[in-house]
C-alpha positions as YAML, in Angstrom:
chain: A
units: angstrom
residues:
- id: 1
  name: MET
  ca: [22.78, -9.00, 3.74]
- id: 2
  name: ALA
  ca: [22.11, -12.92, 3.95]
- id: 3
  name: MET
  ca: [18.37, -14.04, 3.74]
- id: 4
  name: VAL
  ca: [17.23, -16.41, 5.66]
- id: 5
  name: VAL
  ca: [14.66, -18.56, 3.54]
- id: 6
  name: ASP
  ca: [12.56, -21.61, 4.97]
- id: 7
  name: ALA
  ca: [11.27, -22.95, 1.74]
- id: 8
  name: SER
  ca: [10.94, -26.79, 3.64]
- id: 9
  name: PRO
  ca: [8.03, -28.83, 2.47]
- id: 10
  name: ALA
  ca: [6.57, -28.86, 5.73]
- id: 11
  name: ARG
  ca: [6.60, -24.96, 5.92]
- id: 12
  name: ALA
  ca: [4.74, -24.87, 2.21]
- id: 13
  name: GLU
  ca: [2.39, -27.51, 3.94]
- id: 14
  name: LYS
  ca: [1.56, -25.15, 6.73]
- id: 15
  name: CYS
  ca: [1.10, -21.93, 4.54]
- id: 16
  name: PRO
  ca: [-1.63, -21.70, 2.37]
- id: 17
  name: ALA
  ca: [0.26, -19.80, -0.08]
- id: 18
  name: GLY
  ca: [2.10, -22.82, -0.42]
- id: 19
  name: ASP
  ca: [6.05, -21.94, -1.02]
- id: 20
  name: GLU
  ca: [4.92, -18.53, -2.33]
- id: 21
  name: PRO
  ca: [5.45, -15.66, -0.38]
- id: 22
  name: ILE
  ca: [2.07, -13.78, 1.25]
- id: 23
  name: PHE
  ca: [1.87, -9.89, 1.35]
- id: 24
  name: SER
  ca: [0.23, -7.36, 3.78]
- id: 25
  name: GLU
  ca: [-2.70, -7.23, 1.82]
- id: 26
  name: ASN
  ca: [-3.50, -11.27, 2.72]
- id: 27
  name: LEU
  ca: [-2.90, -10.53, 6.32]
- id: 28
  name: GLN
  ca: [-5.40, -7.11, 6.34]
- id: 29
  name: ALA
  ca: [-7.76, -9.83, 4.55]
- id: 30
  name: VAL
  ca: [-8.33, -12.22, 7.63]
- id: 31
  name: SER
  ca: [-10.82, -11.76, 10.11]
- id: 32
  name: ASP
  ca: [-8.94, -10.36, 13.31]
- id: 33
  name: CYS
  ca: [-5.76, -10.15, 14.90]
- id: 34
  name: LEU
  ca: [-5.22, -14.13, 15.81]
- id: 35
  name: ALA
  ca: [-5.91, -15.01, 12.55]
- id: 36
  name: ALA
  ca: [-3.48, -12.49, 10.77]
- id: 37
  name: HIS
  ca: [-0.74, -13.84, 13.45]
- id: 38
  name: ALA
  ca: [-1.49, -17.34, 12.24]
- id: 39
  name: LEU
  ca: [-1.17, -16.99, 8.80]
- id: 40
  name: HIS
  ca: [1.98, -14.92, 9.25]
- id: 41
  name: GLU
  ca: [3.43, -17.51, 11.44]
- id: 42
  name: GLU
  ca: [2.79, -20.27, 9.38]
- id: 43
  name: CYS
  ca: [4.05, -18.48, 6.42]
- id: 44
  name: ALA
  ca: [6.93, -16.60, 8.24]
- id: 45
  name: TRP
  ca: [10.13, -16.78, 5.94]
- id: 46
  name: GLY
  ca: [12.58, -15.67, 9.08]
- id: 47
  name: SER
  ca: [13.99, -12.91, 7.50]
- id: 48
  name: SER
  ca: [14.08, -9.07, 7.62]
- id: 49
  name: GLY
  ca: [11.37, -9.53, 4.90]
- id: 50
  name: ASP
  ca: [8.68, -10.76, 7.61]
- id: 51
  name: ALA
  ca: [9.05, -7.02, 9.19]
- id: 52
  name: GLU
  ca: [6.61, -5.33, 7.26]
- id: 53
  name: LEU
  ca: [4.17, -8.46, 7.58]
- id: 54
  name: ALA
  ca: [4.69, -8.24, 11.36]
- id: 55
  name: GLU
  ca: [3.93, -4.81, 11.24]
- id: 56
  name: THR
  ca: [0.85, -5.68, 9.49]
- id: 57
  name: VAL
  ca: [-0.22, -7.96, 12.19]
- id: 58
  name: ILE
  ca: [0.66, -5.47, 14.94]
- id: 59
  name: ALA
  ca: [-1.67, -2.50, 13.52]
- id: 60
  name: LYS
  ca: [-4.26, -5.07, 13.02]
- id: 61
  name: CYS
  ca: [-3.82, -6.28, 17.20]
- id: 62
  name: GLU
  ca: [-3.74, -2.81, 18.03]
- id: 63
  name: THR
  ca: [-6.59, -1.48, 16.87]
- id: 64
  name: ALA
  ca: [-8.73, -3.49, 19.74]
- id: 65
  name: PHE
  ca: [-6.72, -2.23, 22.75]
- id: 66
  name: LEU
  ca: [-4.28, 0.74, 22.18]
- id: 67
  name: ASP
  ca: [-6.80, 3.55, 22.45]
- id: 68
  name: ARG
  ca: [-8.00, 1.81, 25.34]
- id: 69
  name: LEU
  ca: [-4.53, 1.80, 27.42]
- id: 70
  name: ARG
  ca: [-4.17, 4.21, 30.11]
- id: 71
  name: ARG
  ca: [-0.97, 6.04, 29.87]
- id: 72
  name: ALA
  ca: [0.99, 4.32, 32.10]
- id: 73
  name: GLN
  ca: [-0.07, 1.02, 30.86]
- id: 74
  name: LEU
  ca: [0.40, 2.34, 27.13]
- id: 75
  name: SER
  ca: [3.96, 3.47, 28.42]
- id: 76
  name: LEU
  ca: [4.71, 0.22, 29.35]
- id: 77
  name: TYR
  ca: [3.48, -1.23, 26.28]
- id: 78
  name: ARG
  ca: [5.68, 0.48, 24.28]
- id: 79
  name: HIS
  ca: [8.56, 0.27, 26.58]
- id: 80
  name: ARG
  ca: [8.20, -3.70, 26.34]
- id: 81
  name: GLY
  ca: [8.20, -3.38, 22.76]
- id: 82
  name: GLU
  ca: [11.70, -1.59, 22.67]
- id: 83
  name: ARG
  ca: [13.26, -4.29, 24.59]
- id: 84
  name: CYS
  ca: [11.99, -6.60, 21.69]
- id: 85
  name: ASP
  ca: [13.89, -4.36, 19.42]
- id: 86
  name: THR
  ca: [17.21, -4.14, 21.81]
- id: 87
  name: ALA
  ca: [16.90, -7.95, 22.32]
- id: 88
  name: TYR
  ca: [18.24, -9.32, 19.48]
- id: 89
  name: ASP
  ca: [21.00, -8.08, 16.69]
- id: 90
  name: GLN
  ca: [18.91, -5.72, 14.22]
- id: 91
  name: GLN
  ca: [22.42, -6.00, 12.33]
- id: 92
  name: HIS
  ca: [20.95, -9.05, 10.67]
- id: 93
  name: SER
  ca: [17.83, -10.67, 8.92]
- id: 94
  name: ILE
  ca: [17.48, -13.41, 11.35]
- id: 95
  name: GLY
  ca: [17.99, -10.71, 14.42]
- id: 96
  name: MET
  ca: [15.63, -8.41, 12.30]
- id: 97
  name: PHE
  ca: [12.88, -11.14, 12.08]
- id: 98
  name: GLN
  ca: [13.14, -12.03, 15.54]
- id: 99
  name: ALA
  ca: [12.85, -8.16, 17.10]
- id: 100
  name: GLU
  ca: [9.83, -7.94, 14.92]
- id: 101
  name: MET
  ca: [8.45, -11.07, 15.69]
- id: 102
  name: CYS
  ca: [8.14, -10.29, 19.61]
- id: 103
  name: ARG
  ca: [6.90, -6.96, 18.90]
- id: 104
  name: GLU
  ca: [4.13, -8.79, 17.32]
- id: 105
  name: ASN
  ca: [3.77, -11.61, 20.21]
- id: 106
  name: LEU
  ca: [3.62, -8.84, 22.51]
- id: 107
  name: ALA
  ca: [0.49, -7.21, 19.83]
- id: 108
  name: VAL
  ca: [-1.34, -10.65, 20.59]
- id: 109
  name: LEU
  ca: [-1.05, -11.08, 24.20]
- id: 110
  name: TYR
  ca: [-2.39, -7.60, 24.62]
- id: 111
  name: PHE
  ca: [-5.43, -8.54, 21.94]
- id: 112
  name: GLN
  ca: [-5.78, -11.94, 23.65]
- id: 113
  name: ALA
  ca: [-6.20, -10.01, 27.34]
- id: 114
  name: PHE
  ca: [-8.78, -7.31, 25.99]
- id: 115
  name: SER
  ca: [-10.44, -10.31, 24.11]
- id: 116
  name: ARG
  ca: [-10.96, -12.39, 27.43]
- id: 117
  name: GLY
  ca: [-12.66, -9.11, 29.09]
- id: 118
  name: TRP
  ca: [-9.20, -7.86, 31.09]
- id: 119
  name: SER
  ca: [-10.15, -4.71, 31.75]
- id: 120
  name: PRO
  ca: [-7.43, -1.76, 31.92]
- id: 121
  name: LYS
  ca: [-9.81, -0.19, 34.34]
- id: 122
  name: SER
  ca: [-8.73, -2.14, 36.90]
- id: 123
  name: PRO
  ca: [-5.63, -0.07, 38.87]
- id: 124
  name: ARG
  ca: [-4.21, -3.65, 39.37]
- id: 125
  name: TRP
  ca: [-3.99, -4.60, 36.12]
- id: 126
  name: PRO
  ca: [-0.47, -3.93, 34.65]
- id: 127
  name: GLY
  ca: [-1.62, -5.81, 31.24]
- id: 128
  name: PRO
  ca: [0.23, -9.56, 30.15]
- id: 129
  name: SER
  ca: [3.31, -9.88, 30.47]
- id: 130
  name: PRO
  ca: [5.70, -11.63, 27.68]
- id: 131
  name: ALA
  ca: [7.44, -15.08, 28.79]
- id: 132
  name: GLU
  ca: [11.05, -12.77, 27.82]
- id: 133
  name: GLU
  ca: [10.26, -10.91, 31.00]
...
């Protein structure tokens, strides 16, 4: 399986680790979901190797909202995540990366919604809609 590596000078300039990889521990150490997401975006290699990092960011984001979703909202959140999985060809490294980043972006959208005070208690609150929909 081929691995897509962004070893460009631009990546090294944005990523605090330079051209070195980051690890789940680096993402767990930052303050919140948005900081973890920003770090992952800056340091992503664009390959299936980013999947574990995306899962770390998703878990960090979900701690802020997952237990506050109603059953229907949780079902919708999971359905949207499944759409990320089916939207990309995961037989290739870049497709795995794209699917995981889609799921990560979804978790970030929900985190931002709760950070802004959007309440799942409102019967009309469907949750944020990803741009892909």
